[in-house]
Short mmCIF file of C-alpha atoms in Angstrom, two decimals:
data_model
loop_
_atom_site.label_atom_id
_atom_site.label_comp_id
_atom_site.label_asym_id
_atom_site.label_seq_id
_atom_site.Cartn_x
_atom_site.Cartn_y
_atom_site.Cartn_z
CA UNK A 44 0.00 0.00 0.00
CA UNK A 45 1.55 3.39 -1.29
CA UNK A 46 1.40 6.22 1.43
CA UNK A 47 1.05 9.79 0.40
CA UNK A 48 2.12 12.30 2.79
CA UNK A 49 0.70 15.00 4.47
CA UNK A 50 2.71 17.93 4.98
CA UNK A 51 2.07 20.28 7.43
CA UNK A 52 3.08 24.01 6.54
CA UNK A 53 3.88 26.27 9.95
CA UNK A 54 5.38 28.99 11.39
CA UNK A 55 6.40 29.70 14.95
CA UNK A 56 5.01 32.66 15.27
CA UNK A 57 1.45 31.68 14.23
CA UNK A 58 -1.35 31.28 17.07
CA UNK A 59 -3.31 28.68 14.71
CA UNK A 60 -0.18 26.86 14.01
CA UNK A 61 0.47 26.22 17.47
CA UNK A 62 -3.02 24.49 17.51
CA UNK A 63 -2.29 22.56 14.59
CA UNK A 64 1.54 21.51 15.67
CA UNK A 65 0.34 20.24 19.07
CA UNK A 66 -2.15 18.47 17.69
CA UNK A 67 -0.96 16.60 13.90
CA UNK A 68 1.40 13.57 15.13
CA UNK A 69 -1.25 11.14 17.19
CA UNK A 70 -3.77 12.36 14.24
CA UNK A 71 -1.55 11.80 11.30
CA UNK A 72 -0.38 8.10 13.49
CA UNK A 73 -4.01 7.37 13.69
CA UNK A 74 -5.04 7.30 10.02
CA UNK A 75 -1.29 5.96 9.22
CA UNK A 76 -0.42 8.63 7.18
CA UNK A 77 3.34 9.94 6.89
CA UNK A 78 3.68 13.47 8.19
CA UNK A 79 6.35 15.86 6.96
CA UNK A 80 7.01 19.10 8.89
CA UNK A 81 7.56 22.11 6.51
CA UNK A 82 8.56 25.29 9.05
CA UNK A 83 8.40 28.25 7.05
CA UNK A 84 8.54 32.48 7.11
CA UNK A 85 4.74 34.24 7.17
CA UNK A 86 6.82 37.62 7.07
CA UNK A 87 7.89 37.21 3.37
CA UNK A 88 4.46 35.63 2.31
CA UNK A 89 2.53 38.22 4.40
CA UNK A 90 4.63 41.39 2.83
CA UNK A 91 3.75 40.09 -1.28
CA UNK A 92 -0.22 40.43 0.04
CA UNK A 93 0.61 44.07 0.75
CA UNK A 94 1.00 43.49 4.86
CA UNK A 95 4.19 44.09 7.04
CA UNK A 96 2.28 42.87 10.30
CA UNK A 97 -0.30 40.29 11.51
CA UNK A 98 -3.21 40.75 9.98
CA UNK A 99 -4.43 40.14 13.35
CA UNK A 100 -2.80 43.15 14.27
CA UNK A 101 -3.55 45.20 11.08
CA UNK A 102 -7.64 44.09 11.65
CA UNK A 103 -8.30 44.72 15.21
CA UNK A 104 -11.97 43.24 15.50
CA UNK A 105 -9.75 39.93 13.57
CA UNK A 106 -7.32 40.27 16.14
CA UNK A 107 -9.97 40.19 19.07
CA UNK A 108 -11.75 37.58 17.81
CA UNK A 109 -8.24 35.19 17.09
CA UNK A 110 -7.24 35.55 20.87
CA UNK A 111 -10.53 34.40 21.91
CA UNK A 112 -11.21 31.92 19.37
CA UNK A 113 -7.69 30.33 20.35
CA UNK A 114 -8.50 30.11 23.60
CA UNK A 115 -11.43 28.51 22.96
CA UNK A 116 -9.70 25.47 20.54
CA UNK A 117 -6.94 25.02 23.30
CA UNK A 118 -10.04 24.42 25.67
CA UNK A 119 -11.40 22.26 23.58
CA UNK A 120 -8.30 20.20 22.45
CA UNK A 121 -6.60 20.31 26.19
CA UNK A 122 -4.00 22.42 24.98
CA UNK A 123 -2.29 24.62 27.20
CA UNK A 124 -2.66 28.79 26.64
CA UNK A 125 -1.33 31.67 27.48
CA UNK A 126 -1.89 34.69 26.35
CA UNK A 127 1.45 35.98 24.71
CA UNK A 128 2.60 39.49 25.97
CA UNK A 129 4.21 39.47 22.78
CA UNK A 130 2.78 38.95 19.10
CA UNK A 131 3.72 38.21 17.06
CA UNK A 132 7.56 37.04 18.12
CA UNK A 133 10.28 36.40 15.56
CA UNK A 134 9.57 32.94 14.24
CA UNK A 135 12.93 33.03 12.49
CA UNK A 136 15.86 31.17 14.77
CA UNK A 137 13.10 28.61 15.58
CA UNK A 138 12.23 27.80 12.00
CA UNK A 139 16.14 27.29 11.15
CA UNK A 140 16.69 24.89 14.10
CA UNK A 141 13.33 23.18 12.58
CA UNK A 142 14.31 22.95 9.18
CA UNK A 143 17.74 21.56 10.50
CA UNK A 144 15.41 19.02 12.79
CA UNK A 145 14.28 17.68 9.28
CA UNK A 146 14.12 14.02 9.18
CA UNK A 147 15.75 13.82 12.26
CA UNK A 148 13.53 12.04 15.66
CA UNK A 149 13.43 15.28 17.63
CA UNK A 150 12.01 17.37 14.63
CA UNK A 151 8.25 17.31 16.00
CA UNK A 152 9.64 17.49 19.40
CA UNK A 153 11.07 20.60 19.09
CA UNK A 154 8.18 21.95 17.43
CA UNK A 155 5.66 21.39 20.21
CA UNK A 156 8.29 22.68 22.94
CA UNK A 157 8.80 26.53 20.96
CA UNK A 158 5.41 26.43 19.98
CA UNK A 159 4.49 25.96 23.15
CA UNK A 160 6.91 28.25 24.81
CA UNK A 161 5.55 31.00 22.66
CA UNK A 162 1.91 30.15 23.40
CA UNK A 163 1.47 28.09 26.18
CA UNK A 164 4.78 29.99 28.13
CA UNK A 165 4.70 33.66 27.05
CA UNK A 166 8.71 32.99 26.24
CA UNK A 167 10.32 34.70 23.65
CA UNK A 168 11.12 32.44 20.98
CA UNK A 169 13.37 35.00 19.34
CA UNK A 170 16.29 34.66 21.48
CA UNK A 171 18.85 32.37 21.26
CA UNK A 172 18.92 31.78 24.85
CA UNK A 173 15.46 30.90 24.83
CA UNK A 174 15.35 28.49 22.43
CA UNK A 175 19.27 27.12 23.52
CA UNK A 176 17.08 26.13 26.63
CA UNK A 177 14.33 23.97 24.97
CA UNK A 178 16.92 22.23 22.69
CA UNK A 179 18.86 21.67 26.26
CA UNK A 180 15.75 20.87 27.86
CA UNK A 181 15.56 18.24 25.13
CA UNK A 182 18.51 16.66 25.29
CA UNK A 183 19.80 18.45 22.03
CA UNK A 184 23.60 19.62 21.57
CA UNK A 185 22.49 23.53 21.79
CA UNK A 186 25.63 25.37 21.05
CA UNK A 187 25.92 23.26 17.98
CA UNK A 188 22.63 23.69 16.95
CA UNK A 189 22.53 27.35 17.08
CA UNK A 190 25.97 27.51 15.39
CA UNK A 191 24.46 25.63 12.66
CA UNK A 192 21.28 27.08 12.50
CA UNK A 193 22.31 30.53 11.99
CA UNK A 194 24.57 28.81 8.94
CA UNK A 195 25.00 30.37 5.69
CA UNK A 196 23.77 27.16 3.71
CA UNK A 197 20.88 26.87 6.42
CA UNK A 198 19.04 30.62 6.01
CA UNK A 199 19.01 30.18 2.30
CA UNK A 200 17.61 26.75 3.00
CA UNK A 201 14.99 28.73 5.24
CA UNK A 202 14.75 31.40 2.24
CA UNK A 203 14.04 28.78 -0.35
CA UNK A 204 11.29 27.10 1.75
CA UNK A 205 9.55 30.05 2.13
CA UNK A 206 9.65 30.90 -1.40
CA UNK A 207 8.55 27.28 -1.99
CA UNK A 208 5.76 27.78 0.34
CA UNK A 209 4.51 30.64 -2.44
CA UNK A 210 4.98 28.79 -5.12
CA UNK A 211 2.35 26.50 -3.51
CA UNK A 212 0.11 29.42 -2.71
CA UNK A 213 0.29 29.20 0.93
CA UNK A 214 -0.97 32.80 2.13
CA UNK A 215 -0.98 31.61 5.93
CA UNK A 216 -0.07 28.82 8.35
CA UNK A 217 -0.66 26.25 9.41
CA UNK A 218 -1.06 24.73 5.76
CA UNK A 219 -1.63 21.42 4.94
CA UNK A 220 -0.23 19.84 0.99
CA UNK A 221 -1.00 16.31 0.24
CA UNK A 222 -0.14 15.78 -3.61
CA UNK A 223 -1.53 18.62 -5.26
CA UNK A 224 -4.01 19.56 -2.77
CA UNK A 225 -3.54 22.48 -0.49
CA UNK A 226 -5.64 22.72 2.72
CA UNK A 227 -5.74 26.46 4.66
CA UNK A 228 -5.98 26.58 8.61
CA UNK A 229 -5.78 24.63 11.63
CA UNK A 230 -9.79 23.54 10.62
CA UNK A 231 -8.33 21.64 7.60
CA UNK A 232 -6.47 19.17 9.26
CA UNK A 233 -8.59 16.25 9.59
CA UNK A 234 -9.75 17.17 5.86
CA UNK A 235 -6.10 16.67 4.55
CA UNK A 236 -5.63 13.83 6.37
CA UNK A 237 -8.80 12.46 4.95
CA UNK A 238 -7.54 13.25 1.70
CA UNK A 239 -4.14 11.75 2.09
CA UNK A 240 -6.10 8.35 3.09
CA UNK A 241 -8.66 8.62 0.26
CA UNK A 242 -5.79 8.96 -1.80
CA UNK A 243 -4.12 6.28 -0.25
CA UNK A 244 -6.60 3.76 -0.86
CA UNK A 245 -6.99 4.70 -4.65
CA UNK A 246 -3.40 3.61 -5.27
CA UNK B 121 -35.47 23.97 29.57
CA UNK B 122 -34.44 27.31 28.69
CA UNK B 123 -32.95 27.59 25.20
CA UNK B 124 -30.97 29.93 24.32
CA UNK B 125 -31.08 30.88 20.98
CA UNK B 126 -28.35 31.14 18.38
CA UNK B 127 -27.99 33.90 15.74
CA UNK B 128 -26.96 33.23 12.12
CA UNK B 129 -25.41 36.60 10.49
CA UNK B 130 -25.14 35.76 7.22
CA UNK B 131 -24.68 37.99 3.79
CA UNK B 132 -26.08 36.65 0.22
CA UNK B 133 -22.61 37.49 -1.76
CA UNK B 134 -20.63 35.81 0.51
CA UNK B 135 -19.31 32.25 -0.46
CA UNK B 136 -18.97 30.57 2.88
CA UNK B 137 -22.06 32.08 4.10
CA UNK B 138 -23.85 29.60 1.29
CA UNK B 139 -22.09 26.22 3.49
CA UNK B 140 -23.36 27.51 6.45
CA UNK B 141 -27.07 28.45 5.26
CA UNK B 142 -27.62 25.13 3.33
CA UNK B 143 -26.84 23.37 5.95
CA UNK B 144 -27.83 25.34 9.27
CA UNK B 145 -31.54 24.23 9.67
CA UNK B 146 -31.55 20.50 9.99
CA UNK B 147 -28.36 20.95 12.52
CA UNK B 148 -29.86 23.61 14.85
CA UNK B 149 -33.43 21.07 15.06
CA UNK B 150 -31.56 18.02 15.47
CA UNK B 151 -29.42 19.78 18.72
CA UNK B 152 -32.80 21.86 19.70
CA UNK B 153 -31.22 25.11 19.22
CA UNK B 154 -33.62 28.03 18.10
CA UNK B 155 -32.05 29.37 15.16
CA UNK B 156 -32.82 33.38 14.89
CA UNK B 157 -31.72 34.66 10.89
CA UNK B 158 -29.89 37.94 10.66
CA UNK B 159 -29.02 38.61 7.40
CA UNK B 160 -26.73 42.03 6.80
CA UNK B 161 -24.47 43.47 4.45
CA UNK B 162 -20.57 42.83 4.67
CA UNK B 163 -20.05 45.95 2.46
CA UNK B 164 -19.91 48.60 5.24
CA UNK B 165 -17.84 46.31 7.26
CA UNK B 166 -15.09 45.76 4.69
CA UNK B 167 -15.23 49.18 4.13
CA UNK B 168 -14.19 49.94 7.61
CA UNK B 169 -11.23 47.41 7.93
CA UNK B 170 -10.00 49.23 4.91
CA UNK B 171 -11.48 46.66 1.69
CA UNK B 172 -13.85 48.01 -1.56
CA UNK B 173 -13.97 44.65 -2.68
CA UNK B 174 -14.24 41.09 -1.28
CA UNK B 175 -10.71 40.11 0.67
CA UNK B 176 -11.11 36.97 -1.82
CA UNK B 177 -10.33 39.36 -5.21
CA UNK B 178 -8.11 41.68 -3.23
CA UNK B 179 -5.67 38.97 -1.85
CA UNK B 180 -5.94 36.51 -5.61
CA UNK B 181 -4.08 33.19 -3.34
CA UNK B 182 -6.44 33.47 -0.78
CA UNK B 183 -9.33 33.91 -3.74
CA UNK B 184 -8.18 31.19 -5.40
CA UNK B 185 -7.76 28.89 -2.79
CA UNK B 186 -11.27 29.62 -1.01
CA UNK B 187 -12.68 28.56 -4.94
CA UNK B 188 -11.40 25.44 -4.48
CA UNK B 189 -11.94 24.61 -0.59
CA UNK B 190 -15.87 25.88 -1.31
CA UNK B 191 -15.73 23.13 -3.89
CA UNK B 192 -14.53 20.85 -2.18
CA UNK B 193 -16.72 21.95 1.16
CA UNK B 194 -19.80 21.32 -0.87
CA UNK B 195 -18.77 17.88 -2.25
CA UNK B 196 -18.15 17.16 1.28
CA UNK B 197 -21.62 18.19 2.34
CA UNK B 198 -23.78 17.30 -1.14
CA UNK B 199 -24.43 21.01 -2.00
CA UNK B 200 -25.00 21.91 -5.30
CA UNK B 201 -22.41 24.24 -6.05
CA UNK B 202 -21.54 26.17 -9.69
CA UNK B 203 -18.85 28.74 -9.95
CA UNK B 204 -20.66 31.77 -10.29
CA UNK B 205 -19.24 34.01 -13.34
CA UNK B 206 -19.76 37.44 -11.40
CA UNK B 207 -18.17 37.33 -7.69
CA UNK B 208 -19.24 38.91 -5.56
CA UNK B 209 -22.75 39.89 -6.43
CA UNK B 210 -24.97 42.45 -4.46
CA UNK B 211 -26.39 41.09 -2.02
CA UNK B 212 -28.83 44.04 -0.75
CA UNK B 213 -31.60 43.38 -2.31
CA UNK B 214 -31.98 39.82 -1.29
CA UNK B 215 -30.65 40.73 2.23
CA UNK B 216 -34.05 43.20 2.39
CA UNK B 217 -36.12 40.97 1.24
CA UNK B 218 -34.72 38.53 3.79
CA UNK B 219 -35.21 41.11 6.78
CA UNK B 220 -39.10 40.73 5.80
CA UNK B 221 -39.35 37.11 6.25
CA UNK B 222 -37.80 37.37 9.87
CA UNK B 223 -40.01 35.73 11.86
CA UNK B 224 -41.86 34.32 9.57
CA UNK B 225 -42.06 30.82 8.02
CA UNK B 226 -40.59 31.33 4.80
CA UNK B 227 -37.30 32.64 5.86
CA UNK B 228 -35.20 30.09 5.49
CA UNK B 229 -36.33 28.66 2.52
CA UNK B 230 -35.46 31.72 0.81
CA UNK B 231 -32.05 32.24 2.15
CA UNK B 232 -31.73 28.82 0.75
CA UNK B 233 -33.34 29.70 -2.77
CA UNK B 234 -31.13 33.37 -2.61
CA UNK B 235 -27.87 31.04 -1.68
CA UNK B 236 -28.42 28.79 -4.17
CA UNK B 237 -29.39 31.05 -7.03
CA UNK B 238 -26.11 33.17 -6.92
CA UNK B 239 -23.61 29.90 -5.92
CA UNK B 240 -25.40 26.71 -7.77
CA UNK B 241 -27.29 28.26 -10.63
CA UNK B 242 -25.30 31.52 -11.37
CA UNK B 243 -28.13 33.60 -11.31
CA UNK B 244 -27.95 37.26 -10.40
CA UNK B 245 -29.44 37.83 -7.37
CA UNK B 246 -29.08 41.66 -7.19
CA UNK B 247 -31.39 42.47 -9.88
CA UNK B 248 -35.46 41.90 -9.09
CA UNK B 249 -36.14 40.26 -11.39
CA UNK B 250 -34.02 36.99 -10.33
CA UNK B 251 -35.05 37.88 -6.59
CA UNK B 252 -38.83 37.88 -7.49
CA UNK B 253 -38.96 34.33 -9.40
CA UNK B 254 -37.26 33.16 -6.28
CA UNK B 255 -40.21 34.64 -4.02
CA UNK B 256 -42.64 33.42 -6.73
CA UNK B 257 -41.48 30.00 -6.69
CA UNK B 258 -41.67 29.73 -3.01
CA UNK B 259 -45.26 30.88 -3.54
CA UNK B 260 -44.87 34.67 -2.18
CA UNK B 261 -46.11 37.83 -3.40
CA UNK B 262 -43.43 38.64 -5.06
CA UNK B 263 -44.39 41.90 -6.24
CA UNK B 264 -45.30 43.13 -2.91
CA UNK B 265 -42.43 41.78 -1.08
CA UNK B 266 -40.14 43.71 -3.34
CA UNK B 267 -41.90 47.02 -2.92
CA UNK B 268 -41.90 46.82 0.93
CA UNK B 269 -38.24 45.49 0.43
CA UNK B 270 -37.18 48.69 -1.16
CA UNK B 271 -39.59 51.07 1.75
CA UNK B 272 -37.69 53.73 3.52
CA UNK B 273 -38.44 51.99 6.85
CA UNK B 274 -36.93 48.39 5.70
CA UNK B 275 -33.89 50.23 3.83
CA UNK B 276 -32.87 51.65 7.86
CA UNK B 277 -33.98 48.46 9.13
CA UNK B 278 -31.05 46.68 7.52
CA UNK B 279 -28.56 49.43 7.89
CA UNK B 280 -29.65 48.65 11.67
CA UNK B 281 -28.84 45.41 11.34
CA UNK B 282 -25.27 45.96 9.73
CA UNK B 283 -24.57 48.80 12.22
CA UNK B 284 -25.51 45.74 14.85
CA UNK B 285 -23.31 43.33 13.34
CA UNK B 286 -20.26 46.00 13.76
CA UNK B 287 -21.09 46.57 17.27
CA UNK B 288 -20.87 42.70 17.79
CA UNK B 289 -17.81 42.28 16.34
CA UNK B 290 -18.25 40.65 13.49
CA UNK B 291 -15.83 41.30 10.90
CA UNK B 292 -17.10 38.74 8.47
CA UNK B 293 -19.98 36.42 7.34
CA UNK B 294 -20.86 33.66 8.25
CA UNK B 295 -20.73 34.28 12.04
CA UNK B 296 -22.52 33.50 14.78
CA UNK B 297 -23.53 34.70 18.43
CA UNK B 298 -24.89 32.69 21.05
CA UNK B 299 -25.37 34.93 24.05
CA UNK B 300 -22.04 37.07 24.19
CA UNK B 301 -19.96 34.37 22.50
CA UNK B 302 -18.88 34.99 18.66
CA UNK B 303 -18.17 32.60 16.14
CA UNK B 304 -16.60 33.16 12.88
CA UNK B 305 -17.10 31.05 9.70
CA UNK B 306 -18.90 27.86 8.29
CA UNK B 307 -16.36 25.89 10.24
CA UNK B 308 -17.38 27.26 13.61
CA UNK B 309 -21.04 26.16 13.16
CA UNK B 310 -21.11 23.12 15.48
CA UNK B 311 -18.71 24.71 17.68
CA UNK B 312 -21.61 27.80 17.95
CA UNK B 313 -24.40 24.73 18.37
CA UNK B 314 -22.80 22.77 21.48
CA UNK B 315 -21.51 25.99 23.07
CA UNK B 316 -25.66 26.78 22.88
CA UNK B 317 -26.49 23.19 23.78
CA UNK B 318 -23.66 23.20 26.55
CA UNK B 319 -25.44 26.53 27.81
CA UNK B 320 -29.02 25.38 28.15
CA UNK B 321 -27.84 22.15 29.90
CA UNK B 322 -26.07 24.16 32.76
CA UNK B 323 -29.20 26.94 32.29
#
């Protein structure tokens, strides 16, 4: 039986990609589909639709309704939330350590602990220091990491993501591609994973 | 029991809004939840988060994404769906007509009949003459419907409404309020049901 994969588009700094991260590995288990984590940059997307902010901070009544409406999913999924003091936070030095994560066991690891730093532990993701502590926390050679991370090869991996992201026409996160199909929001999930098992069973 | 009642605010150009009217009725009886219709106009409340046109042709990946996820949305539910060759299309007209019917028996079936006109048959449902053979096939007075449609008092009644909608919140269509609680978009639908059901039960 042929799998097709489901990959899952985020960004660190994204309150309905934190939903979606904490949730996609015992879901994408359960229907025995392969997941592949694509971290990626909003910023760039966001700036070719004409914003250079959240557009949950450009569209206040948006922005309201988000905070609220996050709250609400966490509730419902038994996620733990915070309310950042912060938003959006630089999603940047997280999504390198990610993308150098790929393949690797501790790739979804680490993306539940900064996700959940940002959103569950009103840390700042941003800093080296703070996200030198989860990879610590995890049992992860830090230093290295970082060092690596903040590589030359490694941000134009990051950069070429991101653009690949657009040439999918992702215009937000989390975002969900299985074969040809692109799925929009933390809603989508089960959808695309549907779709990846429909597909799967056609093969 | 006490019920408490939740509010559909829906607009007749807007593509989601068709998901959530098509299928709002049978849900809403099955959980017990009085379903109150408020139809309004998303015009004056892009307008004041800065858009003169539907997000979905300002922003063309989000546009045409949302074509695609509405078609596959209404495979997924067994709506008829046809992609209409004018988007989007007034929706005042019907919306006044709508604001008529509250109350009254024949208000849903016409949101229906509106909603389907303008997304499965690609009719235009801002001129009268489409919105009266829609009244005259439910077996209105067309005629006299559209006159008191287009009456001074009706044309406040609905800038009312919208004005409402603002002070709520909402910032797009469909939504929907159950006591102070907002929901926004087809996908929040059952979420908006079992936060009423959940309500009555401890009520």
């Amino acid at each position: 039986m042929s799998t097709r994969p489901m990959e899952i588009w985020f960004e660190f700094a994204s309150s309905y990609s934190y939903v979606a991260v904490m949730r996609v590995e015992p879901l994408a288990r359960a229907t025995d589909v392969e997941l592949v984590w694509r971290p990626f940059l909003l910023g760039p997307v966001f700036l070719s639709l004409g914003w250079n902010d959240s557009p949950f901070n450009i569209y206040p009544p948006k922005g309201r309704y988000m905070w609220r409406d996050l709250e609400r999913l966490c509730a419902k999924y038994a996620i733990p939330f915070r309310l950042p003091t912060k938003f959006p936070r630089s999603g940047l030095l997280a999504a390198r350590v990610a993308l150098l994560g790929a393949g690797q066991d501790w790739e979804g690891a680490f993306a539940r602990a900064a996700m959940a730093a940002n959103f569950a532990e009103d840390r700042d993701i941003g800093t080296p220091e703070v996200v030198g502590e989860i990879l610590t926390d995890l049992r992860l050679p830090a230093a290295d990491l970082l060092e690596r991370a903040r590589s030359e090869d490694n941000k134009l991996a990051l950069r070429r993501q991101t653009g690949r992201a657009e040439e999918l026409g992702i215009f937000g996160a989390p975002s969900f591609v299985v074969g040809k199909e692109l799925f929009w929001g933390s809603d989508r999930m089960d959808d695309a994973l549907d779709w990846a098992v429909a597909r799967r069973q056609e093969a």
